[in-house]
mmCIF file of C-alpha atoms in Angstrom:
data_model
loop_
_atom_site.group_PDB
_atom_site.id
_atom_site.type_symbol
_atom_site.label_atom_id
_atom_site.label_comp_id
_atom_site.label_asym_id
_atom_site.label_seq_id
_atom_site.Cartn_x
_atom_site.Cartn_y
_atom_site.Cartn_z
ATOM 1 C CA UNK A 1 0.000 0.000 0.000
ATOM 2 C CA UNK A 2 1.178 3.497 -0.781
ATOM 3 C CA UNK A 3 -0.466 5.263 2.156
ATOM 4 C CA UNK A 4 1.744 6.438 4.991
ATOM 5 C CA UNK A 5 0.861 6.267 8.694
ATOM 6 C CA UNK A 6 0.188 9.992 8.507
ATOM 7 C CA UNK A 7 -2.286 9.411 5.665
ATOM 8 C CA UNK A 8 -4.015 6.653 7.592
ATOM 9 C CA UNK A 9 -4.230 8.699 10.787
ATOM 10 C CA UNK A 10 -6.862 10.848 9.132
ATOM 11 C CA UNK A 11 -9.078 7.900 8.154
ATOM 12 C CA UNK A 12 -11.862 7.895 10.725
ATOM 13 C CA UNK A 13 -15.529 8.259 11.451
ATOM 14 C CA UNK A 14 -15.778 11.170 13.875
ATOM 15 C CA UNK A 15 -18.950 13.241 13.486
ATOM 16 C CA UNK A 16 -18.469 16.789 14.794
ATOM 17 C CA UNK A 17 -20.846 18.104 17.456
ATOM 18 C CA UNK A 18 -24.314 18.758 16.046
ATOM 19 C CA UNK A 19 -23.315 17.143 12.740
ATOM 20 C CA UNK A 20 -26.023 17.250 10.108
ATOM 21 C CA UNK A 21 -26.098 15.768 6.601
ATOM 22 C CA UNK A 22 -26.732 18.248 3.757
ATOM 23 C CA UNK A 23 -30.119 17.009 2.594
ATOM 24 C CA UNK A 24 -29.928 19.006 -0.638
ATOM 25 C CA UNK A 25 -26.869 17.103 -1.897
ATOM 26 C CA UNK A 26 -27.921 15.565 -5.239
ATOM 27 C CA UNK A 27 -27.171 12.017 -6.356
ATOM 28 C CA UNK A 28 -28.351 9.372 -8.796
ATOM 29 C CA UNK A 29 -30.328 6.274 -7.882
ATOM 30 C CA UNK A 30 -28.418 3.213 -9.043
ATOM 31 C CA UNK A 31 -31.725 1.379 -9.439
ATOM 32 C CA UNK A 32 -33.343 3.552 -12.103
ATOM 33 C CA UNK A 33 -31.010 6.471 -12.864
ATOM 34 C CA UNK A 34 -33.371 8.946 -11.220
ATOM 35 C CA UNK A 35 -31.883 12.130 -9.783
ATOM 36 C CA UNK A 36 -32.746 12.649 -6.141
ATOM 37 C CA UNK A 37 -31.398 14.488 -3.153
ATOM 38 C CA UNK A 38 -30.288 12.852 0.056
ATOM 39 C CA UNK A 39 -33.369 14.325 1.721
ATOM 40 C CA UNK A 40 -35.617 12.685 -0.879
ATOM 41 C CA UNK A 41 -33.829 9.376 -0.371
ATOM 42 C CA UNK A 42 -34.441 9.608 3.390
ATOM 43 C CA UNK A 43 -38.025 10.845 3.000
ATOM 44 C CA UNK A 44 -38.097 12.194 6.544
ATOM 45 C CA UNK A 45 -37.491 8.753 8.054
ATOM 46 C CA UNK A 46 -34.744 7.740 10.498
ATOM 47 C CA UNK A 47 -32.045 6.391 8.226
ATOM 48 C CA UNK A 48 -29.113 4.040 8.364
ATOM 49 C CA UNK A 49 -26.631 5.759 6.035
ATOM 50 C CA UNK A 50 -23.749 3.578 4.881
ATOM 51 C CA UNK A 51 -20.918 5.196 2.912
ATOM 52 C CA UNK A 52 -19.501 2.395 0.754
ATOM 53 C CA UNK A 53 -16.948 1.647 -1.902
ATOM 54 C CA UNK A 54 -19.059 -0.535 -4.165
ATOM 55 C CA UNK A 55 -15.854 -2.069 -5.547
ATOM 56 C CA UNK A 56 -14.521 -3.005 -2.097
ATOM 57 C CA UNK A 57 -14.640 -6.736 -1.475
ATOM 58 C CA UNK A 58 -12.672 -6.732 1.794
ATOM 59 C CA UNK A 59 -14.713 -4.706 4.271
ATOM 60 C CA UNK A 60 -17.751 -3.226 2.539
ATOM 61 C CA UNK A 61 -19.172 -6.592 1.450
ATOM 62 C CA UNK A 62 -19.360 -8.181 4.930
ATOM 63 C CA UNK A 63 -20.240 -4.816 6.496
ATOM 64 C CA UNK A 64 -23.329 -4.466 4.322
ATOM 65 C CA UNK A 65 -24.289 -8.120 4.794
ATOM 66 C CA UNK A 66 -24.139 -7.826 8.593
ATOM 67 C CA UNK A 67 -26.102 -4.572 8.529
ATOM 68 C CA UNK A 68 -28.750 -6.086 6.269
ATOM 69 C CA UNK A 69 -29.195 -9.095 8.534
ATOM 70 C CA UNK A 70 -29.447 -6.847 11.591
ATOM 71 C CA UNK A 71 -32.037 -4.632 9.896
ATOM 72 C CA UNK A 72 -34.127 -7.641 8.913
ATOM 73 C CA UNK A 73 -34.091 -8.838 12.525
ATOM 74 C CA UNK A 74 -35.128 -5.508 14.076
ATOM 75 C CA UNK A 75 -38.819 -6.111 13.424
ATOM 76 C CA UNK A 76 -39.097 -2.610 11.957
ATOM 77 C CA UNK A 77 -40.650 -2.055 8.544
ATOM 78 C CA UNK A 78 -38.116 -0.980 5.879
ATOM 79 C CA UNK A 79 -39.215 2.068 3.938
ATOM 80 C CA UNK A 80 -41.891 2.899 6.508
ATOM 81 C CA UNK A 81 -40.174 2.878 9.904
ATOM 82 C CA UNK A 82 -36.710 3.595 8.530
ATOM 83 C CA UNK A 83 -34.667 3.959 5.360
ATOM 84 C CA UNK A 84 -31.453 2.194 4.391
ATOM 85 C CA UNK A 85 -29.375 4.470 2.165
ATOM 86 C CA UNK A 86 -25.995 3.482 0.744
ATOM 87 C CA UNK A 87 -23.711 6.170 -0.660
ATOM 88 C CA UNK A 88 -20.833 5.271 -2.958
ATOM 89 C CA UNK A 89 -17.672 7.345 -2.576
ATOM 90 C CA UNK A 90 -15.600 5.573 -5.239
ATOM 91 C CA UNK A 91 -16.327 7.485 -8.472
ATOM 92 C CA UNK A 92 -15.180 4.534 -10.594
ATOM 93 C CA UNK A 93 -17.758 2.188 -9.054
ATOM 94 C CA UNK A 94 -20.748 3.049 -11.211
ATOM 95 C CA UNK A 95 -24.432 2.180 -10.979
ATOM 96 C CA UNK A 96 -24.250 -1.376 -12.343
ATOM 97 C CA UNK A 97 -21.510 -2.328 -9.888
ATOM 98 C CA UNK A 98 -23.431 -0.659 -7.052
ATOM 99 C CA UNK A 99 -26.625 -2.588 -7.857
ATOM 100 C CA UNK A 100 -24.781 -5.890 -8.077
ATOM 101 C CA UNK A 101 -22.832 -5.426 -4.872
ATOM 102 C CA UNK A 102 -25.837 -4.347 -2.783
ATOM 103 C CA UNK A 103 -28.075 -7.114 -4.147
ATOM 104 C CA UNK A 104 -25.452 -9.783 -3.455
ATOM 105 C CA UNK A 105 -24.921 -8.702 0.141
ATOM 106 C CA UNK A 106 -28.497 -7.928 1.179
ATOM 107 C CA UNK A 107 -30.123 -10.851 -0.613
ATOM 108 C CA UNK A 108 -33.720 -10.840 -1.737
ATOM 109 C CA UNK A 109 -36.340 -9.460 0.590
ATOM 110 C CA UNK A 110 -37.904 -6.254 1.924
ATOM 111 C CA UNK A 111 -34.587 -4.727 3.073
ATOM 112 C CA UNK A 112 -33.178 -4.855 -0.469
ATOM 113 C CA UNK A 113 -36.486 -3.866 -2.048
ATOM 114 C CA UNK A 114 -36.663 -0.666 0.020
ATOM 115 C CA UNK A 115 -32.951 0.194 0.026
ATOM 116 C CA UNK A 116 -31.883 3.389 -1.749
ATOM 117 C CA UNK A 117 -28.551 2.900 -3.513
ATOM 118 C CA UNK A 118 -26.893 6.194 -4.434
ATOM 119 C CA UNK A 119 -23.991 7.064 -6.707
ATOM 120 C CA UNK A 120 -22.802 10.560 -7.479
ATOM 121 C CA UNK A 121 -20.150 13.057 -8.426
ATOM 122 C CA UNK A 122 -17.207 13.671 -6.060
ATOM 123 C CA UNK A 123 -18.527 17.096 -5.022
ATOM 124 C CA UNK A 124 -21.827 16.032 -3.426
ATOM 125 C CA UNK A 125 -20.232 12.916 -1.960
ATOM 126 C CA UNK A 126 -17.513 15.009 -0.322
ATOM 127 C CA UNK A 127 -20.112 17.458 0.991
ATOM 128 C CA UNK A 128 -21.950 14.667 2.792
ATOM 129 C CA UNK A 129 -18.913 12.798 4.096
ATOM 130 C CA UNK A 130 -17.205 15.977 5.337
ATOM 131 C CA UNK A 131 -20.337 17.134 7.132
ATOM 132 C CA UNK A 132 -20.650 13.764 8.860
ATOM 133 C CA UNK A 133 -16.993 13.380 9.779
ATOM 134 C CA UNK A 134 -16.460 10.364 7.533
ATOM 135 C CA UNK A 135 -12.878 10.584 6.244
ATOM 136 C CA UNK A 136 -11.260 8.213 3.756
ATOM 137 C CA UNK A 137 -8.089 8.197 1.663
ATOM 138 C CA UNK A 138 -7.317 7.032 -1.866
ATOM 139 C CA UNK A 139 -4.291 4.796 -2.387
ATOM 140 C CA UNK A 140 -2.973 5.268 -5.922
ATOM 141 C CA UNK A 141 -0.621 2.288 -5.645
ATOM 142 C CA UNK A 142 -3.458 -0.176 -5.158
ATOM 143 C CA UNK A 143 -6.273 1.874 -6.732
ATOM 144 C CA UNK A 144 -8.333 1.405 -3.582
ATOM 145 C CA UNK A 145 -9.606 3.377 -0.609
ATOM 146 C CA UNK A 146 -8.756 3.191 3.049
ATOM 147 C CA UNK A 147 -12.000 3.987 4.814
ATOM 148 C CA UNK A 148 -13.733 3.497 8.167
ATOM 149 C CA UNK A 149 -15.889 0.441 8.762
ATOM 150 C CA UNK A 150 -18.689 2.630 10.035
ATOM 151 C CA UNK A 151 -22.257 3.718 9.429
ATOM 152 C CA UNK A 152 -24.442 6.524 10.690
ATOM 153 C CA UNK A 153 -27.971 6.608 12.003
ATOM 154 C CA UNK A 154 -29.574 9.897 10.973
ATOM 155 C CA UNK A 155 -32.735 11.529 12.235
ATOM 156 C CA UNK A 156 -35.268 12.476 9.590
ATOM 157 C CA UNK A 157 -33.885 16.023 9.400
ATOM 158 C CA UNK A 158 -30.335 14.807 8.740
ATOM 159 C CA UNK A 159 -28.950 15.150 12.252
ATOM 160 C CA UNK A 160 -26.494 12.451 13.298
ATOM 161 C CA UNK A 161 -28.095 10.345 16.005
ATOM 162 C CA UNK A 162 -25.440 7.628 16.282
ATOM 163 C CA UNK A 163 -22.291 6.349 14.642
ATOM 164 C CA UNK A 164 -22.199 2.552 14.604
ATOM 165 C CA UNK A 165 -19.843 -0.223 13.605
ATOM 166 C CA UNK A 166 -21.693 -2.425 11.093
ATOM 167 C CA UNK A 167 -19.255 -5.286 11.659
ATOM 168 C CA UNK A 168 -20.402 -5.451 15.293
ATOM 169 C CA UNK A 169 -24.021 -4.463 14.670
ATOM 170 C CA UNK A 170 -26.815 -6.306 16.427
ATOM 171 C CA UNK A 171 -30.545 -6.115 15.799
ATOM 172 C CA UNK A 172 -31.163 -4.800 19.317
ATOM 173 C CA UNK A 173 -28.636 -1.970 19.038
ATOM 174 C CA UNK A 174 -29.819 -1.032 15.572
ATOM 175 C CA UNK A 175 -33.472 -1.029 16.588
ATOM 176 C CA UNK A 176 -32.713 1.164 19.609
ATOM 177 C CA UNK A 177 -30.684 3.571 17.478
ATOM 178 C CA UNK A 178 -33.473 3.886 14.898
ATOM 179 C CA UNK A 179 -36.115 4.289 17.623
ATOM 180 C CA UNK A 180 -34.007 6.992 19.229
ATOM 181 C CA UNK A 181 -33.521 8.745 15.875
ATOM 182 C CA UNK A 182 -37.260 8.468 15.222
ATOM 183 C CA UNK A 183 -37.948 10.601 18.300
ATOM 184 C CA UNK A 184 -41.013 8.681 19.381
ATOM 185 C CA UNK A 185 -42.453 8.057 15.926
ATOM 186 C CA UNK A 186 -40.802 4.647 15.453
ATOM 187 C CA UNK A 187 -40.932 1.558 17.632
ATOM 188 C CA UNK A 188 -43.051 0.646 20.610
ATOM 189 C CA UNK A 189 -43.487 1.929 24.154
ATOM 190 C CA UNK A 190 -41.267 -0.888 25.388
ATOM 191 C CA UNK A 191 -38.471 0.323 23.083
ATOM 192 C CA UNK A 192 -38.665 3.792 24.572
ATOM 193 C CA UNK A 193 -38.665 2.366 28.093
ATOM 194 C CA UNK A 194 -35.549 0.362 27.245
ATOM 195 C CA UNK A 195 -33.868 3.571 26.087
ATOM 196 C CA UNK A 196 -34.443 4.988 29.569
ATOM 197 C CA UNK A 197 -32.241 2.247 30.986
ATOM 198 C CA UNK A 198 -29.764 1.852 28.168
ATOM 199 C CA UNK A 199 -27.206 4.296 26.881
ATOM 200 C CA UNK A 200 -25.018 4.421 23.837
ATOM 201 C CA UNK A 201 -21.310 3.826 24.411
ATOM 202 C CA UNK A 202 -19.350 5.568 21.631
ATOM 203 C CA UNK A 203 -16.222 3.594 22.518
ATOM 204 C CA UNK A 204 -17.824 0.252 21.733
ATOM 205 C CA UNK A 205 -20.491 1.398 19.289
ATOM 206 C CA UNK A 206 -23.220 -0.466 21.181
ATOM 207 C CA UNK A 207 -25.921 0.267 23.737
ATOM 208 C CA UNK A 208 -24.998 -0.709 27.284
ATOM 209 C CA UNK A 209 -26.957 -0.606 30.541
ATOM 210 C CA UNK A 210 -26.627 2.657 32.428
ATOM 211 C CA UNK A 211 -26.192 1.289 35.926
ATOM 212 C CA UNK A 212 -26.478 4.671 37.616
ATOM 213 C CA UNK A 213 -29.747 5.444 35.867
ATOM 214 C CA UNK A 214 -31.100 1.974 36.635
ATOM 215 C CA UNK A 215 -30.206 2.375 40.322
ATOM 216 C CA UNK A 216 -31.767 5.833 40.395
ATOM 217 C CA UNK A 217 -35.006 4.591 38.870
ATOM 218 C CA UNK A 218 -35.055 1.557 41.151
ATOM 219 C CA UNK A 219 -34.370 3.730 44.206
ATOM 220 C CA UNK A 220 -37.126 6.162 43.277
ATOM 221 C CA UNK A 221 -39.558 3.288 42.748
ATOM 222 C CA UNK A 222 -38.647 1.886 46.153
ATOM 223 C CA UNK A 223 -39.204 5.247 47.887
ATOM 224 C CA UNK A 224 -42.573 5.684 46.173
ATOM 225 C CA UNK A 225 -43.592 2.145 47.120
ATOM 226 C CA UNK A 226 -42.676 2.725 50.784
ATOM 227 C CA UNK A 227 -44.504 6.068 50.829
ATOM 228 C CA UNK A 228 -47.562 4.417 49.314
ATOM 229 C CA UNK A 229 -47.460 1.620 51.880
ATOM 230 C CA UNK A 230 -47.224 4.108 54.783
ATOM 231 C CA UNK A 231 -50.135 6.118 53.402
ATOM 232 C CA UNK A 232 -52.242 2.964 53.001
ATOM 233 C CA UNK A 233 -51.446 1.816 56.555
ATOM 234 C CA UNK A 234 -52.362 5.240 57.967
ATOM 235 C CA UNK A 235 -55.709 5.237 56.167
ATOM 236 C CA UNK A 236 -56.418 1.682 57.284
ATOM 237 C CA UNK A 237 -55.585 2.561 60.856
ATOM 238 C CA UNK A 238 -57.882 5.592 60.668
ATOM 239 C CA UNK A 239 -60.779 3.478 59.443
ATOM 240 C CA UNK A 240 -60.170 0.858 62.108
ATOM 241 C CA UNK A 241 -60.072 3.387 65.054
ATOM 242 C CA UNK A 242 -63.201 2.895 67.243
ATOM 243 C CA UNK A 243 -65.636 5.802 67.625
#
């Protein structure tokens, strides 16, 4: 490889604070050649956005396969509850290669049917990746890209909700991330209750129990239960007092 350690040090997925995708960035749908913006591709839904090199067989293939399996196992409805949008950053990987790669890794089914596969010019691609803190580097010696094995969960307005590692993605973590990005419009009451007791760990890219919050909630419940018991006993004693 022709990239130096200095070159590779800049390859990362590090969304800046309050990062937001430019929804007006224009691309082409690999499925039908239609021009559409990122906002149109997302259609106001919480979105799993996966920047990909459609010619990459080392990381992008298994990354997309794992993400597709996790999405299928979330129990959420693709296209309705969420969108899966892939964005190609290799300008030499054109629409036919993008279609083939995504179809091979997702397999037949609703996830593939509702996926939006985007290709585009370097300018709009760079606008999106820069805004989201997704940095990659081209290696001329091998004609390939060094890039993060990462994906982003976006809220419907383009705000970054979470950065995830697709290679370690689970259905539970992905469902929670999409529910969180949906801001109450996606998922069930039980999902939102789970989010009260689980927090996202950016170091591991997964949701982990927040012990302090769990203990706080449990302690508050205990205090309320004791107060209720005392009140009930006082009322019972009052009713039992002879006249």
